[in-house]
Coordinates of C-alpha atoms in Angstrom, one line a residue:
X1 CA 0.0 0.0 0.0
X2 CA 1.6 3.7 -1.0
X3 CA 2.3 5.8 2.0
X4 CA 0.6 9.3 2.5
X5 CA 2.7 12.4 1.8
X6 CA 5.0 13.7 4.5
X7 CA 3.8 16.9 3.4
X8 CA 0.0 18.1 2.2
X9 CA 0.0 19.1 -1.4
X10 CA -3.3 21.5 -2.0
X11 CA -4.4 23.1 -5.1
X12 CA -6.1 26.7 -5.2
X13 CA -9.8 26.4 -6.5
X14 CA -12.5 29.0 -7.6
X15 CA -14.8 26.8 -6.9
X16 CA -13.9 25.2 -3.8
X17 CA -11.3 27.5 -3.0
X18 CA -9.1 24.8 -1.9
X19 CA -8.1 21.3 -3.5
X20 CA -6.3 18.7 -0.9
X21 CA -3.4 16.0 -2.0
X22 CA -2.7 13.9 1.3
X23 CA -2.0 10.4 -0.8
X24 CA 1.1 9.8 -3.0
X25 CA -0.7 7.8 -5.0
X26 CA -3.2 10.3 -6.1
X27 CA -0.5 12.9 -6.4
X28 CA 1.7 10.7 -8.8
X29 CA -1.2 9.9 -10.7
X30 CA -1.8 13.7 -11.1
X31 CA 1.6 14.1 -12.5
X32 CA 1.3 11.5 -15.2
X33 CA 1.2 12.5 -19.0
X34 CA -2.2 10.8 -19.1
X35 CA -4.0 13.1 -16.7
X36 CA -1.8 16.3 -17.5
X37 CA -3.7 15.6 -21.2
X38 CA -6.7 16.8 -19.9
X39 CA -5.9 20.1 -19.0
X40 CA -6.3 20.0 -22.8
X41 CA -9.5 19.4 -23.0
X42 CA -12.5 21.6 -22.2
X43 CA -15.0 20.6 -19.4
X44 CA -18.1 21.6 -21.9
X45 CA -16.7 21.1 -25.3
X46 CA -18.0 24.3 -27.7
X47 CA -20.0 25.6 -25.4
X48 CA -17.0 28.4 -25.3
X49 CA -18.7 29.8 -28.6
X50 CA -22.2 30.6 -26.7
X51 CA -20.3 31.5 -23.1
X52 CA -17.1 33.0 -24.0
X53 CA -16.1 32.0 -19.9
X54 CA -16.7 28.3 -20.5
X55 CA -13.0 27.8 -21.2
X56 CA -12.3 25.1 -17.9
X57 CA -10.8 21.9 -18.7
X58 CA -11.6 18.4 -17.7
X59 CA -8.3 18.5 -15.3
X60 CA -9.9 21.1 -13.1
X61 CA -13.4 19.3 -13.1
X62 CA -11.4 16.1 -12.6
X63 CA -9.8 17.5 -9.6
X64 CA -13.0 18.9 -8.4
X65 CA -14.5 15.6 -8.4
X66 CA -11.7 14.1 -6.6
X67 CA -12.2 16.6 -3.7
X68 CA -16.0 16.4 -3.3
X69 CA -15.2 12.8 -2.9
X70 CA -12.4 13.3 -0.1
X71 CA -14.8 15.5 1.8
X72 CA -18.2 13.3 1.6
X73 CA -15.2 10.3 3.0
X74 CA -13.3 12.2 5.7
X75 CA -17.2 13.2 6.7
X76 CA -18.0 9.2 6.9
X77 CA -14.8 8.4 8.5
X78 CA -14.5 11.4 11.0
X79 CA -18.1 10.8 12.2
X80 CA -17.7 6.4 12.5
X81 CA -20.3 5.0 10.3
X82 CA -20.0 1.3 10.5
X83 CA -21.9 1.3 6.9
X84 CA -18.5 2.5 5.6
X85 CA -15.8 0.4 4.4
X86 CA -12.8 2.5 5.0
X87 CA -10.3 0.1 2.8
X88 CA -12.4 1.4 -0.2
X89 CA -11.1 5.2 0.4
X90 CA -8.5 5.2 -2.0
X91 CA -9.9 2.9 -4.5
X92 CA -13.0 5.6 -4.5
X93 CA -10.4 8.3 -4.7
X94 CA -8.9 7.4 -7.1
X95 CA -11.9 6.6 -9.5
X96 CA -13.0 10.5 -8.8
X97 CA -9.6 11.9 -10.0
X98 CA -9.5 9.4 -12.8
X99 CA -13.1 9.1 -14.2
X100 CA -13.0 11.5 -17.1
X101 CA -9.5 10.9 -18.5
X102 CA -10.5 9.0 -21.7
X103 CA -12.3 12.1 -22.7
X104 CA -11.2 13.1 -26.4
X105 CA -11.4 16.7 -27.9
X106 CA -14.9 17.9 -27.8
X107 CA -15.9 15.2 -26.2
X108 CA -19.6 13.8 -26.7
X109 CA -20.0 15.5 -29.9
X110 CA -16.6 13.4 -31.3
X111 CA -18.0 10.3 -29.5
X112 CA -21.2 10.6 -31.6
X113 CA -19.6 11.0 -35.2
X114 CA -16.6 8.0 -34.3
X115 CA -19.5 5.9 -32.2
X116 CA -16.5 5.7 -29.1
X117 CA -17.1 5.9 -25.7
X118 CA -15.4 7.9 -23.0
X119 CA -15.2 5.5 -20.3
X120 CA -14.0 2.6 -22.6
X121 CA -10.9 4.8 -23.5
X122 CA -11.1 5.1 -19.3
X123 CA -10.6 1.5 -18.9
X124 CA -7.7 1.3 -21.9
X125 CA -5.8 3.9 -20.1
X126 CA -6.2 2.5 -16.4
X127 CA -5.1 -0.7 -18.2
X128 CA -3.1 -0.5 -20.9
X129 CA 0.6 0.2 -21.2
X130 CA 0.2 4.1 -19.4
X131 CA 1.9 6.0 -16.7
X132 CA -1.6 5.9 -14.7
X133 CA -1.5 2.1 -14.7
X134 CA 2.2 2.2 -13.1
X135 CA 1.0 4.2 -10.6
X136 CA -2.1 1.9 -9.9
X137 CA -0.1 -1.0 -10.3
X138 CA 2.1 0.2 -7.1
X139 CA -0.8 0.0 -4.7
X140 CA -1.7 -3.8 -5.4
X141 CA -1.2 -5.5 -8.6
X142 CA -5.0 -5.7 -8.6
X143 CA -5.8 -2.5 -8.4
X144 CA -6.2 -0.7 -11.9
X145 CA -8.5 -3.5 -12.4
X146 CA -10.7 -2.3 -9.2
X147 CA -10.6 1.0 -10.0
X148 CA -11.7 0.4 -14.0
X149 CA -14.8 -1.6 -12.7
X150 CA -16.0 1.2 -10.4
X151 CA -15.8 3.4 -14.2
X152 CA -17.7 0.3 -15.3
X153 CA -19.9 0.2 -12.9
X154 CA -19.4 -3.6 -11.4
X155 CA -17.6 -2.8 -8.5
X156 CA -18.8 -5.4 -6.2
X157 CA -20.0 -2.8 -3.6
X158 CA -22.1 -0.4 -5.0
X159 CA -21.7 2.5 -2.4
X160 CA -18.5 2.9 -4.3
X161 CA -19.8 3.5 -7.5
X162 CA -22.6 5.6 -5.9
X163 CA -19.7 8.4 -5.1
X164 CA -18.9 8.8 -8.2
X165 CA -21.8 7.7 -10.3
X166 CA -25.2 8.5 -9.2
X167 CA -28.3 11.0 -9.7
X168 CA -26.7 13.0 -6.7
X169 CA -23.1 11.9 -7.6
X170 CA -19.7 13.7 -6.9
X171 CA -19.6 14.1 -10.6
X172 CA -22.5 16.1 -11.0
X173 CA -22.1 18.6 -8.1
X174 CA -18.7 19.6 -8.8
X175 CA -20.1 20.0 -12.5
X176 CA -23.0 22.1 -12.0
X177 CA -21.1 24.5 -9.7
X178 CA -18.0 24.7 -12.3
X179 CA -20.2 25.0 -15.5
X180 CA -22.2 28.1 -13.6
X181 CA -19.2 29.6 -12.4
X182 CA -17.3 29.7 -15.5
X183 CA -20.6 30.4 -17.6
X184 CA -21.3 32.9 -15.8
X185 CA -24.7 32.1 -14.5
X186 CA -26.4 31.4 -11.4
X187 CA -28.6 28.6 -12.0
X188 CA -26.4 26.2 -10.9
X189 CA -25.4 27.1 -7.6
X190 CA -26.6 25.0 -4.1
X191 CA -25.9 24.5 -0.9
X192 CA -22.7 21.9 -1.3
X193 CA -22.2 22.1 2.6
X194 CA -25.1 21.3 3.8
X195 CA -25.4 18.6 1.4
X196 CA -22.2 17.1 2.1
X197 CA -23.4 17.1 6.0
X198 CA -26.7 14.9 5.4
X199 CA -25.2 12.4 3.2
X200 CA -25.1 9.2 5.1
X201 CA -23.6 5.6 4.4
X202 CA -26.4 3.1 4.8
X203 CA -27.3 -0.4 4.3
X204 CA -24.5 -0.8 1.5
X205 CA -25.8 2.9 -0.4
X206 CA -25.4 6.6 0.2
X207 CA -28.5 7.9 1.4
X208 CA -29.5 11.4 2.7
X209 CA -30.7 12.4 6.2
X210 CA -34.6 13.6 5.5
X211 CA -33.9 16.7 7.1
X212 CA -31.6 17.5 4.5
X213 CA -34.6 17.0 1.6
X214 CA -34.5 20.8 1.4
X215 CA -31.3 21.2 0.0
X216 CA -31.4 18.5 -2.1
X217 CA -34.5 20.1 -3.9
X218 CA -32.4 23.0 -4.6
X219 CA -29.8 20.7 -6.3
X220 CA -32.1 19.2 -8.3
X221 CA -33.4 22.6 -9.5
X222 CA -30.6 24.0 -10.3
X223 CA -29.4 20.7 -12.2
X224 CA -32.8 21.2 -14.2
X225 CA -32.0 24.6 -14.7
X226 CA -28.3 24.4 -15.9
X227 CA -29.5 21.8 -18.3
X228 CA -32.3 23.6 -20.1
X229 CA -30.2 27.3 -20.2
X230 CA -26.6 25.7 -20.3
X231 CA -26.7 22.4 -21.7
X232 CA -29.0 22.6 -24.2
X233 CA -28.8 25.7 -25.8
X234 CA -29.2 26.3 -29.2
X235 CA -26.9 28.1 -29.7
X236 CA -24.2 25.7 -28.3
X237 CA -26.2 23.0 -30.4
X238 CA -25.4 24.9 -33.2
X239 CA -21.7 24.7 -32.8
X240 CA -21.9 21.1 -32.0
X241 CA -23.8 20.7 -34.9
X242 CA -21.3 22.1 -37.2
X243 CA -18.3 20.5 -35.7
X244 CA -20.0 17.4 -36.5
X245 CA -20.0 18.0 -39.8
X246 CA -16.6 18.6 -40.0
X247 CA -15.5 15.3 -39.1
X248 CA -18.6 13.4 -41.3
X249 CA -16.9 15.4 -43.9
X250 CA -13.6 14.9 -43.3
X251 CA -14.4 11.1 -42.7
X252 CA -16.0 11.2 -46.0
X253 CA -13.4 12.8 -48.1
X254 CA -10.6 10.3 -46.6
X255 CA -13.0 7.2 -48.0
X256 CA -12.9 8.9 -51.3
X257 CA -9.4 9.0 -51.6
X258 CA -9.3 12.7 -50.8
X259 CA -6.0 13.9 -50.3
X260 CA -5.6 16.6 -47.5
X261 CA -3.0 19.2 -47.7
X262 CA -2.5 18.7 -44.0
X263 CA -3.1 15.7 -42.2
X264 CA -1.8 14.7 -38.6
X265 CA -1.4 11.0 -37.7
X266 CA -3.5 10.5 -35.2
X267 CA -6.6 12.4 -36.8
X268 CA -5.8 10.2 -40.1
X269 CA -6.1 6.7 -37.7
X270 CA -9.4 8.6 -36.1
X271 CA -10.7 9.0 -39.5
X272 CA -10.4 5.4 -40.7
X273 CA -11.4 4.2 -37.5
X274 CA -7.8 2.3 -36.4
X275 CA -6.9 4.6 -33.0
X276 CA -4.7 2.7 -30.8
X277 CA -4.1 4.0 -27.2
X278 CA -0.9 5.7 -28.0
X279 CA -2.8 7.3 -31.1
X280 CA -5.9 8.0 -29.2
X281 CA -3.7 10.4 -26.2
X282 CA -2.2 12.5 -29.0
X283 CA -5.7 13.6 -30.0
X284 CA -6.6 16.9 -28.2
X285 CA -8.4 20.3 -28.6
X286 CA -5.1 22.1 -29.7
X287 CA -4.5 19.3 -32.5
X288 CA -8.0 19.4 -33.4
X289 CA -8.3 22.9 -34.0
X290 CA -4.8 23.2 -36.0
X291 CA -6.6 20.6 -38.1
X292 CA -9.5 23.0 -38.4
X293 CA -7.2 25.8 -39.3
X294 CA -5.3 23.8 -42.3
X295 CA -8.6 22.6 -43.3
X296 CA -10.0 26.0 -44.0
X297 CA -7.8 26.1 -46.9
X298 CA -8.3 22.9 -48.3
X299 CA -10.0 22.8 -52.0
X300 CA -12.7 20.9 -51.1
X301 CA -15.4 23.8 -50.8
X302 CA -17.8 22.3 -48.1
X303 CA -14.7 21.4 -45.7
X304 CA -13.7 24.6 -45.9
X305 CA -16.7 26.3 -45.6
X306 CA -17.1 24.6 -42.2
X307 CA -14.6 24.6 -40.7
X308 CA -14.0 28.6 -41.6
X309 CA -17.6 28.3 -39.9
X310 CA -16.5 27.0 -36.6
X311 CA -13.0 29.0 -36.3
X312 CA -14.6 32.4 -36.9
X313 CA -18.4 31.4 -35.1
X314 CA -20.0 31.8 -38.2
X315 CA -22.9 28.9 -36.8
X316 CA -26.0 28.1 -38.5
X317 CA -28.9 30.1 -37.7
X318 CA -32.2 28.0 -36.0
X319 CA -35.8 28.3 -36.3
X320 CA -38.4 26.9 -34.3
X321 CA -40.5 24.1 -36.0
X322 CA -43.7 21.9 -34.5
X323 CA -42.9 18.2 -35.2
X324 CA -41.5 17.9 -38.8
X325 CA -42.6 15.0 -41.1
X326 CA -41.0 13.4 -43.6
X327 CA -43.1 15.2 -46.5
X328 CA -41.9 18.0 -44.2
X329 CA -38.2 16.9 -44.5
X330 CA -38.2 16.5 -47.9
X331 CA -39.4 19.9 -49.2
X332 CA -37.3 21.7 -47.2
X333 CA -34.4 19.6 -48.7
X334 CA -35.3 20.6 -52.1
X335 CA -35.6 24.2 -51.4
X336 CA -31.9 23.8 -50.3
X337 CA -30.9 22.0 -52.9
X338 CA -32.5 24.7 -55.3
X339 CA -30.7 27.2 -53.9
X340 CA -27.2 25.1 -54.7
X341 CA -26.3 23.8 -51.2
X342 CA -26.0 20.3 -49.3
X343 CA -29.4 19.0 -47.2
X344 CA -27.2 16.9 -46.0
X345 CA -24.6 19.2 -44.1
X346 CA -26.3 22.4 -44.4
X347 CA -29.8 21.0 -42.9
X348 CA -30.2 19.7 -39.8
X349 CA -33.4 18.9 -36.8
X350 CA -32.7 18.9 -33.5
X351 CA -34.1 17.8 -31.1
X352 CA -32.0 17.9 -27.5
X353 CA -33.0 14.4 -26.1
X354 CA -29.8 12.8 -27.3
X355 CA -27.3 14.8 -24.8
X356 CA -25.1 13.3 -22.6
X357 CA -27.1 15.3 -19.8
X358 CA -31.1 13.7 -18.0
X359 CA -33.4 15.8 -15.8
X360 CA -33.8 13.2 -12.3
X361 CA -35.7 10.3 -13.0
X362 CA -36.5 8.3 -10.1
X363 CA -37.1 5.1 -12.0
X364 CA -37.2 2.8 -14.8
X365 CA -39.9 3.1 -17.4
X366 CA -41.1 0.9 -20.1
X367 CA -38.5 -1.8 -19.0
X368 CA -35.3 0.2 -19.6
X369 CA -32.6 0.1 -17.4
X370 CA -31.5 2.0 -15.0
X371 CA -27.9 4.0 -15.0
X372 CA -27.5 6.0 -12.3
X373 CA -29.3 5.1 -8.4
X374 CA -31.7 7.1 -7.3
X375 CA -31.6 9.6 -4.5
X376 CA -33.0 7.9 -1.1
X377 CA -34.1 10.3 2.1
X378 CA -33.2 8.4 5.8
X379 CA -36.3 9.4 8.5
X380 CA -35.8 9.6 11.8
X381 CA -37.1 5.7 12.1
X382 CA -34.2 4.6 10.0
X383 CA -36.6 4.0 6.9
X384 CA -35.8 4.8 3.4
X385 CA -37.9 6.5 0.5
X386 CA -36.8 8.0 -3.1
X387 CA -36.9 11.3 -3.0
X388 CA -40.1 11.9 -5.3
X389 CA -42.2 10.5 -2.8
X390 CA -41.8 12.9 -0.3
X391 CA -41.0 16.0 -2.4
X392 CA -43.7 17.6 -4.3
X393 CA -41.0 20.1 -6.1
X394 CA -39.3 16.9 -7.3
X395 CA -41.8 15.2 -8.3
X396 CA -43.2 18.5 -10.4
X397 CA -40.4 18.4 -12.6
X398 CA -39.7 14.7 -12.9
X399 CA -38.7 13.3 -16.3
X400 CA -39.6 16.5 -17.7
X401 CA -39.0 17.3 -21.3
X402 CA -39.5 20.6 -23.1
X403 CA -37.3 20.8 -25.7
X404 CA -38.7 21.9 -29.1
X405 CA -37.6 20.9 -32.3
X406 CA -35.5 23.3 -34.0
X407 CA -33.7 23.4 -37.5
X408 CA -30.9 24.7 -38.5
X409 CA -29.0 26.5 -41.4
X410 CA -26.9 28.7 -43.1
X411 CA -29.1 32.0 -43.1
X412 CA -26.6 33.9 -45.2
X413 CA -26.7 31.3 -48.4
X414 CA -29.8 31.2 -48.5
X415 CA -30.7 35.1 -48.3
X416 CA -28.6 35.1 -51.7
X417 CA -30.6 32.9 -52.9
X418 CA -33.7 34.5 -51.8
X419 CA -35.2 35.2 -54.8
X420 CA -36.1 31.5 -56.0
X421 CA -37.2 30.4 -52.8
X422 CA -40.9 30.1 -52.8
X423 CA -43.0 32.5 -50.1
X424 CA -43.3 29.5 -48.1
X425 CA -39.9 28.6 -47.4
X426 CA -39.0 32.3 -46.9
X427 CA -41.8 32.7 -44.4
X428 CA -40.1 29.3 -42.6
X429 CA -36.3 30.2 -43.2
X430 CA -37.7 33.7 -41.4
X431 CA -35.6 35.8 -44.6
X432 CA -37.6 38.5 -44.0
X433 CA -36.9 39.6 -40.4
X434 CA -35.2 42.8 -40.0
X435 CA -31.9 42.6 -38.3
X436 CA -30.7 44.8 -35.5
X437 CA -28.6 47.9 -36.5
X438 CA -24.9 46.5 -35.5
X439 CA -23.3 48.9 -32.6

């Protein structure tokens, strides 16, 4: 087992002003190349082009995590809960600091258009050949293995997971402070404290004291806030949207036989879909953007077009649209076609039920499976209920959706090209609102 440090290592924090280091093993594994990586990757992915303050990484969240996690355990520990196994401190630790680092440039939107997944490439590098699994591998020769089945979520004792991976997780609270801080909003701020105070180990699960149900009710309204003003914006989607279409393009190009005037080695094995490890930790936001960059000038028109699009936040315009058909689809596809450009990259619905982020759901519906346990309130008589049972603000906004369908464009085009769109497809494009006067 590593020893503790012989001196405290701590971090300054804006969020919680101060991040402690008291293991060696969770400093070391902050020091590998690995987990250094992230502080190349941003926490929300393009969400900088909505809120130009969104700029955090995924090594500041990551550390975040990891210190929510130290405090909810030095609460357990400090107060003696029996329904705490204290041999799984570090294990737990370490799962916090290290549960985001197979996170790629851009993150969800890449995983979408490459069909990867985050916490596979989190397994490879607590596995594989890395400077993280050294470091593991000097605790117990077992032990990246523990630690990647608490990111798989079949860690024999589920409390573990719970910390980390839960509808009232570590994850999500240092998240939803971060993302408001650095957005610059308010929505996402609660009482951490007094959470942090009611949580109690229980019967093999984290559950929370029922006295605490208020401040839990402000959590989850400010997680349902953040997610409807912050997560899925439009604007953001339209970003994401665009980027997308930079790699299908790209993607498409290399299976013609395209040759790029610029092409890096790792973004070559992403495109024809043969990333190893060593390939896959190369890929960041600073190589993805110098892709962007060379790829502005490429001849191919369309590639260029977007990604001059995404450098210089030239996004697609939306419009709000009730259920679209297929008749629907179609006619709107030929009035872009018309007017000389691509339904296929210059047209797109969206609809924001496919994000990476839920509103709380205390259940299973319809026979799906659960991913993440539910939040359960302790009474006084040591008997446990989900939280939707007692609380009629939770239960009011409960697997809520209110997303609208919106499609997107390029308004610009298609105002030169106005004048052989029908009055219909002007009147849905919106090409005859006046613009503001520019200041």
């Amino acid at each position: 087992m590593r020893e503790k440090l012989t001196e405290e290592k701590v971090f300054k924090d804006p969020v919680h002003h101060y991040i402690y280091v008291q293991d060696q093993t969770i400093w070391d594994l902050i020091n590998t190349k690995e987990f250094q990586r992230l502080r190349r990757i941003r926490q929300l992915g393009t969400t900088y082009l909505t809120f130009h303050g969104a700029e955090h990484s995924r090594f500041s969240h990551s550390l975040g995590v990891y210190e929510i996690t130290r405090r909810i355990i030095s609460q357990f520990e400090r107060n003696g809960y029996p329904d705490w196994p204290r041999e799984e401190r570090l294990v737990s630790l370490c799962a916090a600091l290290l549960h985001d680092v197979g996170h790629g440039p851009f993150s969800h939107s890449l995983e979408e258009i490459f069909d990867t997944d985050h916490e596979v490439w989190t397994c490879n590098i607590l596995l594989g050949d890395t400077d993280i699994n050294a470091v593991l591998r000097q605790v117990s020769e077992d032990f990246p293995a523990k630690v990647a089945a608490v990111i798989q979520k079949t860690y024999p004792k589920p409390i573990v997971i719970s910390l980390i991976s839960s509808q009232m997780d570590a994850d999500r609270m240092d998240y939803l402070l971060r993302d408001a801080y650095f957005t610059g909003v308010n929505y996402g701020t609660f009482d951490l404290e007094r959470i942090l105070r009611v949580l109690r180990p229980y019967q093999g699960k984290i559950v929370v004291k029922e006295s605490g149900m208020h401040a839990v009710e402000h959590y989850l309204m400010s997680r349902y806030q953040m997610y409807w003003q912050i997560y899925f914006h439009p604007v953001t989607r339209s970003s994401e949207i665009i980027l997308r279409q930079i790699f299908r393009r790209a993607q498409e190009l290399y299976r013609e036989g395209y040759t790029f005037g610029w092409m890096a080695s790792p973004l070559e094995k992403l495109l024809n879909n043969t990333l190893s490890l060593h390939d896959y930790l190369k890929l960041d936001e600073s190589l993805a953007q110098t892709a962007f960059s060379e790829w502005a000038e490429e001849s191919d028109e369309l590639l260029a077009d977007l990604c001059g699009r995404f450098l210089n936040r030239r996004l697609y315009k939306y419009v709000t649209i009730d259920n679209p058909d297929e008749t629907w689809l179609s006619e709107v596809a030929d009035a872009l076609l018309s007017a000389g450009l691509h339904p296929d990259y210059h047209m797109e619905i969206d609809y924001p039920f496919d994000l990476p982020y839920d509103v709380y759901r205390p259940d299973q519906k319809n026979g799906e499976k659960r991913e993440k346990a539910p939040i359960l309130l302790l009474d006084n008589e040591d008997r446990i209920s989900e939280i939707s049972v007692k609380s009629d603000i939770v239960r009011s906004i409960t697997g809520l959706r209110q997303g609208q369908y919106h499609l997107y464009f390029p308004e610009e085009s298609l105002q030169e090209k106005k004048a052989i769109l029908s009055d219909r497809m002007i009147q849905l494009f919106r090409l005859n609102e006046t613009k503001p006067t520019p200041m």
